[in-house]
PDB file of C-alpha atoms in Angstrom:
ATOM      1  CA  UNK A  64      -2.636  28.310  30.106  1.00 82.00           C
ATOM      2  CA  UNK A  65      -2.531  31.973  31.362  1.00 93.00           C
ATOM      3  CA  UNK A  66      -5.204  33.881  31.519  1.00 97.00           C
ATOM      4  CA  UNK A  67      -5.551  37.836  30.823  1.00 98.00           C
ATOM      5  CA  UNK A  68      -7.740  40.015  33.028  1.00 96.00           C
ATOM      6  CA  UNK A  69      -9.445  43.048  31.056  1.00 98.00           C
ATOM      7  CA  UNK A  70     -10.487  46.026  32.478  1.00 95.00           C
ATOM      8  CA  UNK A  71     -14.006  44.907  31.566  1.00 95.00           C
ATOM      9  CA  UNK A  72     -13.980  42.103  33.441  1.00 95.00           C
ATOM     10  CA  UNK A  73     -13.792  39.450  31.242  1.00 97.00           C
ATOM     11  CA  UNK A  74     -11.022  37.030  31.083  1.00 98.00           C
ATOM     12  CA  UNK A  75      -9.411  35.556  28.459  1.00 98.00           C
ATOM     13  CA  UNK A  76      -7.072  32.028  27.900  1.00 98.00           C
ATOM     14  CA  UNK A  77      -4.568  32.689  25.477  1.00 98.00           C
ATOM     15  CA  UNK A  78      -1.238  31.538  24.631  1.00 98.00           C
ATOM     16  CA  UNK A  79       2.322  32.773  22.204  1.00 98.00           C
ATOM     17  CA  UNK A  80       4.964  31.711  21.374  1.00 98.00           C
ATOM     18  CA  UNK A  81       7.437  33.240  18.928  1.00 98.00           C
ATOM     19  CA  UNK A  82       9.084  36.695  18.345  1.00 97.00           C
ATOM     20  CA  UNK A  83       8.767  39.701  16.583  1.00 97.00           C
ATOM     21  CA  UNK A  84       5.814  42.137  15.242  1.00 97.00           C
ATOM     22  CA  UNK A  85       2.395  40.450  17.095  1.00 98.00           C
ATOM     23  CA  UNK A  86      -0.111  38.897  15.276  1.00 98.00           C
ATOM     24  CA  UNK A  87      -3.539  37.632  16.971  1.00 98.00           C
ATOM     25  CA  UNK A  88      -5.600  34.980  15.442  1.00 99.00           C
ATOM     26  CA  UNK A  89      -9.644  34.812  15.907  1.00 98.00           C
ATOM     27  CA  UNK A  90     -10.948  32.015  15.655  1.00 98.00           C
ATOM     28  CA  UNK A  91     -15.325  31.020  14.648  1.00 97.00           C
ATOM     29  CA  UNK A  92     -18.213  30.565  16.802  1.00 95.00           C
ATOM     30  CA  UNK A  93     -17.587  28.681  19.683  1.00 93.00           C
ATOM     31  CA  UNK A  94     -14.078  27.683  18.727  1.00 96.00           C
ATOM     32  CA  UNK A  95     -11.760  27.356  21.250  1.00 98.00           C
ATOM     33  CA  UNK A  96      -8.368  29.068  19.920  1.00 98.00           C
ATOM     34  CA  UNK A  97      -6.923  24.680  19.816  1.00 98.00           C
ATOM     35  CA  UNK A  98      -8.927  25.201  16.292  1.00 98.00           C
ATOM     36  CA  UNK A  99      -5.396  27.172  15.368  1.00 98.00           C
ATOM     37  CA  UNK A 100      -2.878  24.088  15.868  1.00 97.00           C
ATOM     38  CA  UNK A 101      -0.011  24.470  17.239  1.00 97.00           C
ATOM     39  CA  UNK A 102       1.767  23.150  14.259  1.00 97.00           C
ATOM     40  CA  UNK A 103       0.305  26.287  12.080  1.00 98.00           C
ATOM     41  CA  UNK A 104       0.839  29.138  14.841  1.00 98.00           C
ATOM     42  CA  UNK A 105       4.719  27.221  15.233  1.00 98.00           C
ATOM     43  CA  UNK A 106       4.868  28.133  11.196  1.00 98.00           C
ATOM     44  CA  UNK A 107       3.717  31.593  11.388  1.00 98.00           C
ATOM     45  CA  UNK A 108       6.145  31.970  14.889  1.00 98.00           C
ATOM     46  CA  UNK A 109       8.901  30.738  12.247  1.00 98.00           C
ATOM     47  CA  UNK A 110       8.068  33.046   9.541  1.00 97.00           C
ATOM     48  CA  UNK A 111       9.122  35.979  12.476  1.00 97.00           C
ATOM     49  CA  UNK A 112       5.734  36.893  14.282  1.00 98.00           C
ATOM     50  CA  UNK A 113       4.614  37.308  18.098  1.00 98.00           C
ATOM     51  CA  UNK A 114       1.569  34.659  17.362  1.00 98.00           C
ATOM     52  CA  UNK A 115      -0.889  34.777  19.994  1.00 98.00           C
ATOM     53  CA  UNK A 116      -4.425  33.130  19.987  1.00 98.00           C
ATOM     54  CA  UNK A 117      -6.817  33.019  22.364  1.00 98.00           C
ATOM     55  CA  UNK A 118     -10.748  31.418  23.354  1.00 98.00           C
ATOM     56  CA  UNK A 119     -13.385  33.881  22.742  1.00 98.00           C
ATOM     57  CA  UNK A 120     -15.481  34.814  25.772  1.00 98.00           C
ATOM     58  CA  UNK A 121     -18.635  32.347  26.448  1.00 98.00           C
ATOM     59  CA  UNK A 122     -15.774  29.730  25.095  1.00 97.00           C
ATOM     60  CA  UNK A 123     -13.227  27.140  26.153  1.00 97.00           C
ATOM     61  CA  UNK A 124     -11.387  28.302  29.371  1.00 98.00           C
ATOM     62  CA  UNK A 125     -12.059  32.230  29.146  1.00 98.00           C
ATOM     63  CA  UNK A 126     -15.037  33.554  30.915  1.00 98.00           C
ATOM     64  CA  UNK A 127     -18.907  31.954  31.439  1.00 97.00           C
ATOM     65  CA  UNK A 128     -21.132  34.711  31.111  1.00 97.00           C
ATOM     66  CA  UNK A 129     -23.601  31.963  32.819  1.00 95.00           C
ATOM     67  CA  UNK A 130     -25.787  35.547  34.152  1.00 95.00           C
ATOM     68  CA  UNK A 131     -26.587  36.051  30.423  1.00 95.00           C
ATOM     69  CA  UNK A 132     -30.009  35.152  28.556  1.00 92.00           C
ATOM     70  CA  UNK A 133     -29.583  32.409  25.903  1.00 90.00           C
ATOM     71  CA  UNK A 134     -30.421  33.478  22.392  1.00 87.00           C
ATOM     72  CA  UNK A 135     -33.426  31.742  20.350  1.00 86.00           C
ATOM     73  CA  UNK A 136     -31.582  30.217  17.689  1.00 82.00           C
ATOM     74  CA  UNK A 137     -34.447  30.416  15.137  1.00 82.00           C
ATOM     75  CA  UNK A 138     -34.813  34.033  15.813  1.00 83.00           C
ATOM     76  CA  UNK A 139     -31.520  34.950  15.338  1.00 84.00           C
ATOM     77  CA  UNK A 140     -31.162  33.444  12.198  1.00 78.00           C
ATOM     78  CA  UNK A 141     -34.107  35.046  10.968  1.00 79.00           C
ATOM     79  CA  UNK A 142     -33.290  38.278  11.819  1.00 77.00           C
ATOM     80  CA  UNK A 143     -29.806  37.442   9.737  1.00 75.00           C
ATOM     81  CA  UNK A 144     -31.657  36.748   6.677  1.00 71.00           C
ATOM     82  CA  UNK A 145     -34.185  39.561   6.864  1.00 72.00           C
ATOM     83  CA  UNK A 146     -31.657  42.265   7.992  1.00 71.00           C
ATOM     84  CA  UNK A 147     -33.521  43.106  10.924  1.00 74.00           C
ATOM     85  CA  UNK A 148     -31.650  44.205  14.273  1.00 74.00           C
ATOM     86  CA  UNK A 149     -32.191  41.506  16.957  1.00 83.00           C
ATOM     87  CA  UNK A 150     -31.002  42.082  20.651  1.00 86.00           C
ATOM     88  CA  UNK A 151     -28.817  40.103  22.080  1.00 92.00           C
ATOM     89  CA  UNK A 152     -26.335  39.807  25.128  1.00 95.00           C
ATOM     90  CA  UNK A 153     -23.820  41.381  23.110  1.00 97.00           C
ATOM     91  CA  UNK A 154     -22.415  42.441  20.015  1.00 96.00           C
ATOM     92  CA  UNK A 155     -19.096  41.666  17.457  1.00 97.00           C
ATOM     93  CA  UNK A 156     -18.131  45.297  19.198  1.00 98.00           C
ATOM     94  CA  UNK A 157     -18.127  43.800  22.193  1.00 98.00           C
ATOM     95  CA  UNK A 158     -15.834  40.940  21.019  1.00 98.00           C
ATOM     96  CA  UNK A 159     -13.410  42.703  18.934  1.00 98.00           C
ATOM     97  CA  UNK A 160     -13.167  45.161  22.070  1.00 98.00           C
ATOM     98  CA  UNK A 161     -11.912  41.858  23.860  1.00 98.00           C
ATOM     99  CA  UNK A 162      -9.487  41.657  21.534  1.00 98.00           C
ATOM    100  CA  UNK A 163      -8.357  45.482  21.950  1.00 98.00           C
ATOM    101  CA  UNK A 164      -8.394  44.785  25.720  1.00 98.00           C
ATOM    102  CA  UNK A 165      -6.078  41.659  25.209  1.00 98.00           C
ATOM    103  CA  UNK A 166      -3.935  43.715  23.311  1.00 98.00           C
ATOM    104  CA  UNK A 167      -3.723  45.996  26.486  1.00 98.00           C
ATOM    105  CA  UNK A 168      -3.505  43.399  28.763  1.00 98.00           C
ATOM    106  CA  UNK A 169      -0.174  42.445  26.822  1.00 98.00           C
ATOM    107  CA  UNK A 170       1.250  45.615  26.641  1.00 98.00           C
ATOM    108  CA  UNK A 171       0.841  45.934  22.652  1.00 98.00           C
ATOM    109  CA  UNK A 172       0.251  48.739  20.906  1.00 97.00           C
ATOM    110  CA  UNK A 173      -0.696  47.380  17.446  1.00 97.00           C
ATOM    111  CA  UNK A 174      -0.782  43.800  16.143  1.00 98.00           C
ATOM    112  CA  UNK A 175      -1.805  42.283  12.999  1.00 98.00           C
ATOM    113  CA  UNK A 176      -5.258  40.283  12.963  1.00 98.00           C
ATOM    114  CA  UNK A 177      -5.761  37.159  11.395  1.00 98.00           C
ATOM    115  CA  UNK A 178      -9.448  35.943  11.994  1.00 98.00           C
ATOM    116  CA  UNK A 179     -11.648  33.004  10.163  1.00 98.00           C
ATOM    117  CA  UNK A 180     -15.543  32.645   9.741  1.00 97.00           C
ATOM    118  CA  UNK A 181     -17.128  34.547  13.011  1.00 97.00           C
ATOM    119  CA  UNK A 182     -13.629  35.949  13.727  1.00 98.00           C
ATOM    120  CA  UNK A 183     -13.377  37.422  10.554  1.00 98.00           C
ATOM    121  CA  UNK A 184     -16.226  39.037  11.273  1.00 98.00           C
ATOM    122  CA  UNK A 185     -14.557  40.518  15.020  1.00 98.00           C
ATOM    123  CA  UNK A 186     -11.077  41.752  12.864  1.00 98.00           C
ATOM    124  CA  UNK A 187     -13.277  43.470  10.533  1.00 98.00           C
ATOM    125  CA  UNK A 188     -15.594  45.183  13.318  1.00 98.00           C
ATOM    126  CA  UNK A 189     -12.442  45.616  15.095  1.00 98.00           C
ATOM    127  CA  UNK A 190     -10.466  47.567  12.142  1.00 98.00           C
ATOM    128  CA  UNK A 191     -13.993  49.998  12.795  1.00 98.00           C
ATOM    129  CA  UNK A 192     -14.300  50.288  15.600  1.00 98.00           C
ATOM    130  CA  UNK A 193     -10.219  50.172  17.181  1.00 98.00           C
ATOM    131  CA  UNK A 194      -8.185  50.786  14.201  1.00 98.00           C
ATOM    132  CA  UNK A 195      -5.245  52.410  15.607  1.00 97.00           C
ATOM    133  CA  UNK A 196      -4.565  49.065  17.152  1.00 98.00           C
ATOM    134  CA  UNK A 197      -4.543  47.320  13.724  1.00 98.00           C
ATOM    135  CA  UNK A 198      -1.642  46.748  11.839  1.00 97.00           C
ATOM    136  CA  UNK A 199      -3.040  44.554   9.430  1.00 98.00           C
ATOM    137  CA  UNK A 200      -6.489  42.656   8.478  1.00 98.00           C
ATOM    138  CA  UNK A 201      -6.700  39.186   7.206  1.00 98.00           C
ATOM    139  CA  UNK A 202     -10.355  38.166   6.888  1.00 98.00           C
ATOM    140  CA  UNK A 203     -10.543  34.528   5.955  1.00 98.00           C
ATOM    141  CA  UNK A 204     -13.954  32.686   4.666  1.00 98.00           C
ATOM    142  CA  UNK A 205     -15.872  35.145   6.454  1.00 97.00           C
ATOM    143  CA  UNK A 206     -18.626  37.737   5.350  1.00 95.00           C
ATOM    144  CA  UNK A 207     -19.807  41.589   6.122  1.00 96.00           C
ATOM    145  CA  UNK A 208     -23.553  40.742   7.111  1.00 92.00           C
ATOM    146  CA  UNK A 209     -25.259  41.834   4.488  1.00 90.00           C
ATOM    147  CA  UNK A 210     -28.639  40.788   4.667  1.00 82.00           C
ATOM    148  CA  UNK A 211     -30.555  38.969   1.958  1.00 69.00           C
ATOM    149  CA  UNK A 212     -27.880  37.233   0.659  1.00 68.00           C
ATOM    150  CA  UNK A 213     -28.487  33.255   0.622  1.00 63.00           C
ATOM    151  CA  UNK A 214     -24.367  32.808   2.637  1.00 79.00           C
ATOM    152  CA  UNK A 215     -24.585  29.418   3.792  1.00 86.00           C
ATOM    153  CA  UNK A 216     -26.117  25.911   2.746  1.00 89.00           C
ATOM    154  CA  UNK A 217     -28.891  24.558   4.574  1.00 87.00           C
ATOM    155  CA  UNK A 218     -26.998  21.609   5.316  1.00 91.00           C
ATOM    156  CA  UNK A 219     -24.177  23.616   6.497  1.00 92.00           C
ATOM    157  CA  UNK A 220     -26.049  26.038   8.378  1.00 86.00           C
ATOM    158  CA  UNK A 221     -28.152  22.583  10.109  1.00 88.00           C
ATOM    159  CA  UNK A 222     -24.977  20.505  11.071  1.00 90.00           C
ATOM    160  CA  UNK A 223     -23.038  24.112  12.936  1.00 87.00           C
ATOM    161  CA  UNK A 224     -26.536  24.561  14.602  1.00 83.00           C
ATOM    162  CA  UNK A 225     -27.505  20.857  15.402  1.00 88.00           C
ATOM    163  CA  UNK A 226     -28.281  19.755  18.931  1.00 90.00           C
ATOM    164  CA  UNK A 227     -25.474  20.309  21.442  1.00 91.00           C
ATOM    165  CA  UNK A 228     -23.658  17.066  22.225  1.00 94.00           C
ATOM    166  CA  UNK A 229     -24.175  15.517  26.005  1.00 95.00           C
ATOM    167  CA  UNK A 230     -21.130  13.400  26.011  1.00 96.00           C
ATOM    168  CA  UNK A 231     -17.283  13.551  24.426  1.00 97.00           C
ATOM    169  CA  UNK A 232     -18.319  10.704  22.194  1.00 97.00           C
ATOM    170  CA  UNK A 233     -20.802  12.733  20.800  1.00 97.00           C
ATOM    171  CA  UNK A 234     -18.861  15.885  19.993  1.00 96.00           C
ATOM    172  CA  UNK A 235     -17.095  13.704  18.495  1.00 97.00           C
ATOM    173  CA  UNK A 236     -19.426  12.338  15.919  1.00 97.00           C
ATOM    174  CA  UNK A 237     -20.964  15.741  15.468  1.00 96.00           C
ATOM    175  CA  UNK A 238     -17.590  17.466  15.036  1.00 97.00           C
ATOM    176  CA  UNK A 239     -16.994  14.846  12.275  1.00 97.00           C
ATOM    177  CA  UNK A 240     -20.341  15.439  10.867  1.00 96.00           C
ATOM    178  CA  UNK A 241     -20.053  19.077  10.439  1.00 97.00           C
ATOM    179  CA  UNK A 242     -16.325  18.840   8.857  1.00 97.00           C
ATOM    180  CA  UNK A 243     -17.693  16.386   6.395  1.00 97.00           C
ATOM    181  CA  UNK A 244     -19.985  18.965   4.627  1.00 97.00           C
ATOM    182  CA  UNK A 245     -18.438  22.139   4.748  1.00 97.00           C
ATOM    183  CA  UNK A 246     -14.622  19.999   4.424  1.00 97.00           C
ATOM    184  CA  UNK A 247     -12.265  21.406   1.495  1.00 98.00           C
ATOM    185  CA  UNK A 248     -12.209  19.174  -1.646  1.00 97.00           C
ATOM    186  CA  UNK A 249      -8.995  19.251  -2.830  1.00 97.00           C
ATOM    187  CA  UNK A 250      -7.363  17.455   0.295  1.00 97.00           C
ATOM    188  CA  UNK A 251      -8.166  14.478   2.000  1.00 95.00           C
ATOM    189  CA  UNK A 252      -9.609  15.141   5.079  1.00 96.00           C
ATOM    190  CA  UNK A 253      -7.587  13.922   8.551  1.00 96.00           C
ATOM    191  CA  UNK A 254     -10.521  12.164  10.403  1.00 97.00           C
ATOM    192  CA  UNK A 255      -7.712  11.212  12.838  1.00 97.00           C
ATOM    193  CA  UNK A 256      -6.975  14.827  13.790  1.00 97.00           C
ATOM    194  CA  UNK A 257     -10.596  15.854  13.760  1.00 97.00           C
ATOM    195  CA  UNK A 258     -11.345  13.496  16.162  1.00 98.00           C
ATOM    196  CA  UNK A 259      -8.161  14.326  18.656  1.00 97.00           C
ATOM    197  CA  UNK A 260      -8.880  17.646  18.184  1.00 97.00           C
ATOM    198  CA  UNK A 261     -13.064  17.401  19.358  1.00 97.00           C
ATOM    199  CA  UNK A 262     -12.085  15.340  22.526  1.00 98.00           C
ATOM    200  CA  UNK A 263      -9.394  17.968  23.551  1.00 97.00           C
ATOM    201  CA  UNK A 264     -11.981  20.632  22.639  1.00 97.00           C
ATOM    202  CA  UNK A 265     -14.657  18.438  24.996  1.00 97.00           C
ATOM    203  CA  UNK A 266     -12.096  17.929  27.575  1.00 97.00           C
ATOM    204  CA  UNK A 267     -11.511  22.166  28.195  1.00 97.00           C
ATOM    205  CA  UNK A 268     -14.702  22.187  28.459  1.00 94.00           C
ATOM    206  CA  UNK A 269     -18.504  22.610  26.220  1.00 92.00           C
ATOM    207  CA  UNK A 270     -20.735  25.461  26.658  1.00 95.00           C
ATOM    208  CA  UNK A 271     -23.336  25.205  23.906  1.00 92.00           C
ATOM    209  CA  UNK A 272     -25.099  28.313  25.410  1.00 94.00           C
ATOM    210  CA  UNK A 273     -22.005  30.532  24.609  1.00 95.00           C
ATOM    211  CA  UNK A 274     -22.438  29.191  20.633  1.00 93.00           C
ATOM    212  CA  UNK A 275     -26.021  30.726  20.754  1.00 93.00           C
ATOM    213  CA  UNK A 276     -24.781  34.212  22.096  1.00 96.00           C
ATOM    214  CA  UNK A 277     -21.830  34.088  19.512  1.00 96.00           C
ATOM    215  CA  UNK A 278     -24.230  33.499  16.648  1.00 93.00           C
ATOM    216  CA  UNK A 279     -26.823  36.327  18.476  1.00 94.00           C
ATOM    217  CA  UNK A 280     -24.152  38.739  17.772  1.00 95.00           C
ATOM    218  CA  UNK A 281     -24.016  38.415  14.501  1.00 93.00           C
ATOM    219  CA  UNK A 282     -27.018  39.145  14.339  1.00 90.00           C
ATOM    220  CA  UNK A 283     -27.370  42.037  16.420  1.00 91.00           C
ATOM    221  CA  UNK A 284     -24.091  43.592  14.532  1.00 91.00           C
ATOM    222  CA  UNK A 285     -25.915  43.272  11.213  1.00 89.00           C
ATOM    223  CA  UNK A 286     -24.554  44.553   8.026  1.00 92.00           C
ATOM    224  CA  UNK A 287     -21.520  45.815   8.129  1.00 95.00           C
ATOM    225  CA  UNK A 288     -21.395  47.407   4.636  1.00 96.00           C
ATOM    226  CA  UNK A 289     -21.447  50.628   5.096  1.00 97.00           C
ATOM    227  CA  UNK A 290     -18.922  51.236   8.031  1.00 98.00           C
ATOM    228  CA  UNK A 291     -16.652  48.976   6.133  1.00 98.00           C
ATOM    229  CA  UNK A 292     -16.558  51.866   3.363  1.00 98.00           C
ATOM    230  CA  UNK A 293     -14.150  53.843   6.398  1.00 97.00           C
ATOM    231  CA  UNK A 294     -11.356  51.139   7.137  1.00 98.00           C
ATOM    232  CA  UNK A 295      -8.256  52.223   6.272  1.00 97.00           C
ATOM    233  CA  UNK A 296      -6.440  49.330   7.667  1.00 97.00           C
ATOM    234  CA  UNK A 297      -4.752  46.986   4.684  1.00 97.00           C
ATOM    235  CA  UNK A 298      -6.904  44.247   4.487  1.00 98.00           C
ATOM    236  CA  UNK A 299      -6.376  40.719   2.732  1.00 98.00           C
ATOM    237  CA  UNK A 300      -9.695  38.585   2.001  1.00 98.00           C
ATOM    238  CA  UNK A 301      -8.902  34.843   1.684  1.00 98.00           C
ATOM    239  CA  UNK A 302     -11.574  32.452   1.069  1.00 98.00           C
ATOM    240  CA  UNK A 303     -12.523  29.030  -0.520  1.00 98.00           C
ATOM    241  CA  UNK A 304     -14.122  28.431  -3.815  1.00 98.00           C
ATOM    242  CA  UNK A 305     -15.945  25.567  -2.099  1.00 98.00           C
ATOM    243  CA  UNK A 306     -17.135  27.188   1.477  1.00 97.00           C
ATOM    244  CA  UNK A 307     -20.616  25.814   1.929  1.00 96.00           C
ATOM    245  CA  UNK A 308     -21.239  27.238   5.216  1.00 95.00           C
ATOM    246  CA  UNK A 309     -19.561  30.702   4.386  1.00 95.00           C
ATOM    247  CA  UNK A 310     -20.129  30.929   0.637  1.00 95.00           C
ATOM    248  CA  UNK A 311     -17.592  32.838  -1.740  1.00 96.00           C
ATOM    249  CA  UNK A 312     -19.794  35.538  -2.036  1.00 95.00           C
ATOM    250  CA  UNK A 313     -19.015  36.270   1.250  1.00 96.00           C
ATOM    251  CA  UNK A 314     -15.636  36.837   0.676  1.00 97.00           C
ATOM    252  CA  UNK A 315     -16.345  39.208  -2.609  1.00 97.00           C
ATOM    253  CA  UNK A 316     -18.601  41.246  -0.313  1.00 97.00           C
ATOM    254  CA  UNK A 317     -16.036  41.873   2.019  1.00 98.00           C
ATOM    255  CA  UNK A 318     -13.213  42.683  -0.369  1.00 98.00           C
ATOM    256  CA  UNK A 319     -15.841  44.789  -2.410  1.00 98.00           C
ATOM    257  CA  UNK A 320     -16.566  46.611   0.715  1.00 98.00           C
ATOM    258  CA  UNK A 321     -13.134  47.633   1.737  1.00 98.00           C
ATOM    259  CA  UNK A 322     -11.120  50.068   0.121  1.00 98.00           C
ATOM    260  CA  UNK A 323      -8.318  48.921  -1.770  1.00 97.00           C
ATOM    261  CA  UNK A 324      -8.726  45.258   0.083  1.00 98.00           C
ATOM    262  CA  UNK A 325      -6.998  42.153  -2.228  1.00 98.00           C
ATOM    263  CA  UNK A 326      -9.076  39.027  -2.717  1.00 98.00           C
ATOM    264  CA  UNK A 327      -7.383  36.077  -2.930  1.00 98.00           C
ATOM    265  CA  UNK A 328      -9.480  32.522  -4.075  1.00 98.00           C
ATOM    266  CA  UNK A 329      -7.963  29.529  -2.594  1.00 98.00           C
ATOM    267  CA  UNK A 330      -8.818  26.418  -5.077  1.00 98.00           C
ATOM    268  CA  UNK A 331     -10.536  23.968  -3.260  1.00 98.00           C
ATOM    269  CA  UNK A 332     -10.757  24.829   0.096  1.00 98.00           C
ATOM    270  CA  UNK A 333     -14.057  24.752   2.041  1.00 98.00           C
ATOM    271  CA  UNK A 334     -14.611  26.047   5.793  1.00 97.00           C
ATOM    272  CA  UNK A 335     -11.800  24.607   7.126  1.00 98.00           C
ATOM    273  CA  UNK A 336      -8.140  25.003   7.520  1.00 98.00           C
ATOM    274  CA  UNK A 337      -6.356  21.867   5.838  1.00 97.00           C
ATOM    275  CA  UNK A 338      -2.523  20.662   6.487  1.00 97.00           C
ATOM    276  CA  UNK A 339      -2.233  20.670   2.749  1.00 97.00           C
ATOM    277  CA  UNK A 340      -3.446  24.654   2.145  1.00 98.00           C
ATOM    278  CA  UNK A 341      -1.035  25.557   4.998  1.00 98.00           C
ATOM    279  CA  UNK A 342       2.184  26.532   2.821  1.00 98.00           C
ATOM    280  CA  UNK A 343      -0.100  29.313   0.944  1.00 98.00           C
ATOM    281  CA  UNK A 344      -2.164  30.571   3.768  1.00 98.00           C
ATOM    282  CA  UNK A 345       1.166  31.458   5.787  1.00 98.00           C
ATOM    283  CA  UNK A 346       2.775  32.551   2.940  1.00 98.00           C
ATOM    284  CA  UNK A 347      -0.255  34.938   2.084  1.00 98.00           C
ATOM    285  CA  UNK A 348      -0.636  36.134   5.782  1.00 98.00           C
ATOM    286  CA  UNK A 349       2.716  36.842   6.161  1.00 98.00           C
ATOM    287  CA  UNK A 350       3.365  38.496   2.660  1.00 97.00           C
ATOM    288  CA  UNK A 351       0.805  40.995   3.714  1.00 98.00           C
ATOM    289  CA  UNK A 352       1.489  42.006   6.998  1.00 97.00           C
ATOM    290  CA  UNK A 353       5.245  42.518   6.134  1.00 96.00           C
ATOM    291  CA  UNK A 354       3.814  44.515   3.418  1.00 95.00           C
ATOM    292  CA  UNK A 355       1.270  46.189   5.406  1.00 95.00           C
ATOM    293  CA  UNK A 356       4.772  47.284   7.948  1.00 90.00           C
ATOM    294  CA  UNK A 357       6.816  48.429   5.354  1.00 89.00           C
ATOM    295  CA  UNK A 358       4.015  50.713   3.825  1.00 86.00           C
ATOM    296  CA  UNK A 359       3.351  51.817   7.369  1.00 79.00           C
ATOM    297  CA  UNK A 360       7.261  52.741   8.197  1.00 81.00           C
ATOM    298  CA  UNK A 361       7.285  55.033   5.348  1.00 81.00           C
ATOM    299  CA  UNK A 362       4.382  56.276   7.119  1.00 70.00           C
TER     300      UNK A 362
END
């Protein structure tokens, strides 16, 4: 897979495929961009979209920032619950500025962004910090980082932060654990493609410390709130009525936060992206951005 060089020094893995306005997906923490299937980016590449996705830094086959301190996890998810500022290696600006600086490494001006859980939480930093190079916001079972506010189930919150696996077998078991709580209810849930999809995941490669830095800055973003108040970029909040480890409060404090931002509950789904919510996720995303184009052609 190709990788882009930004200008601040970071490298990214990414991959397209498809034609027409672009649209970047962000995946969570520690989610190498093989969380987006190929079978979902291939619909939204149908539906007339540039779809390119990419691993975070600190994940899959994009840059090791091995010279970096490792995050206490306990810390960091205390100062998440108490609102206080915690430092870290870097910050959500950082990441949505990778995104920016993939956008330049591709030669686009403006694309639309698509992000779930933690990269919800880059698109919306990003439509603060670089919107100019926004077309569109999708947030998707994601939150603003308010503080206070009881997000995630502490069985959730323990499987995502459980001891990193030491062998594939492992991250295998543990990626089926963690799908098995915060799973959607209203579809069955393909055990079969969970499984194919940890051992590819194991086989790019693990780097639990890069999980720890991801979650770190969260935390050192904090709440979001209040800068939210200034995006001006159209945003569309999809979330789950059953998210355990995101709950759907999350998604009413982002749409509450954002002007003139649509909500949209989908029935049943959790913190995952299942085969049989598909049809109404791509039909959302790309409803909006083609809306979000047309209202910004008549400028």
């Amino acid at each position: 897979m190709p990788l882009a060089r930004l200008k601040n020094g970071i490298e990214l893995c990414y991959d397209e495929r498809g034609e027409g306005e672009p649209l970047v997906l962000v995946m969570g923490i520690a989610a190498q961009m093989i969380f987006w299937q190929d079978d979902f980016c291939q619909l939204l590449a149908d539906r007339g979209f540039r779809v390119i996705r990419f691993d975070h830094r600190d994940v899959g086959l994009s840059t090791r920032l091995h010279h970096l301190p490792v995050p206490s996890a306990p810390r960091t998810l205390a100062c998440m619950l108490t609102g206080l500022r915690c430092r870290a290696p870097y910050a959500l600006e950082d990441m949505a500025g990778d995104v920016a600086g993939l956008l330049d490494a591709l030669a686009i001006e403006r694309a639309h962004v698509v992000g779930v859980s933690m990269g919800g939480m880059v698109a919306q930093t990003m439509a603060i910090t670089h919107p100019h190079r926004m077309r569109s916001l999708v947030s998707i079972m994601s939150t603003t980082g308010a503080p206070g506010v009881l997000i995630s189930e502490p069985r959730a919150i323990r499987a995502l932060l459980s001891s990193p696996p030491r062998t594939r077998e492992e991250a295998i078991e543990k990626h089926l654990a963690l799908f098995r709580i915060v799973r959607s209810t209203r579809w069955e849930l393909d055990e079969d493609e969970l499984i194919e999809r940890a051992g590819r995941a194991w086989d790019r490669g693990s780097y639990p410390r890069g999980a720890l830095r991801h979650l770190a800055a969260i935390a050192a973003t904090g709440d979001r709130t209040a800068r939210l108040r200034f995006v001006r970029v159209p945003t569309l909040v999809l979330h789950g009525t059953v998210d355990p480890l995101i709950r759907p409060i999350g998604g009413e404090l982002t749409a509450a936060a954002i002007p003139g931002a649509k909500l949209r509950w989908i029935e049943g789904m959790g913190h995952d992206l299942p085969r049989g919510a598909w049809p109404l996720l791509i039909d959302l995303i790309a409803r909006h951005a083609r809306d979000a184009a047309l209202d910004l052609a008549r400028g």
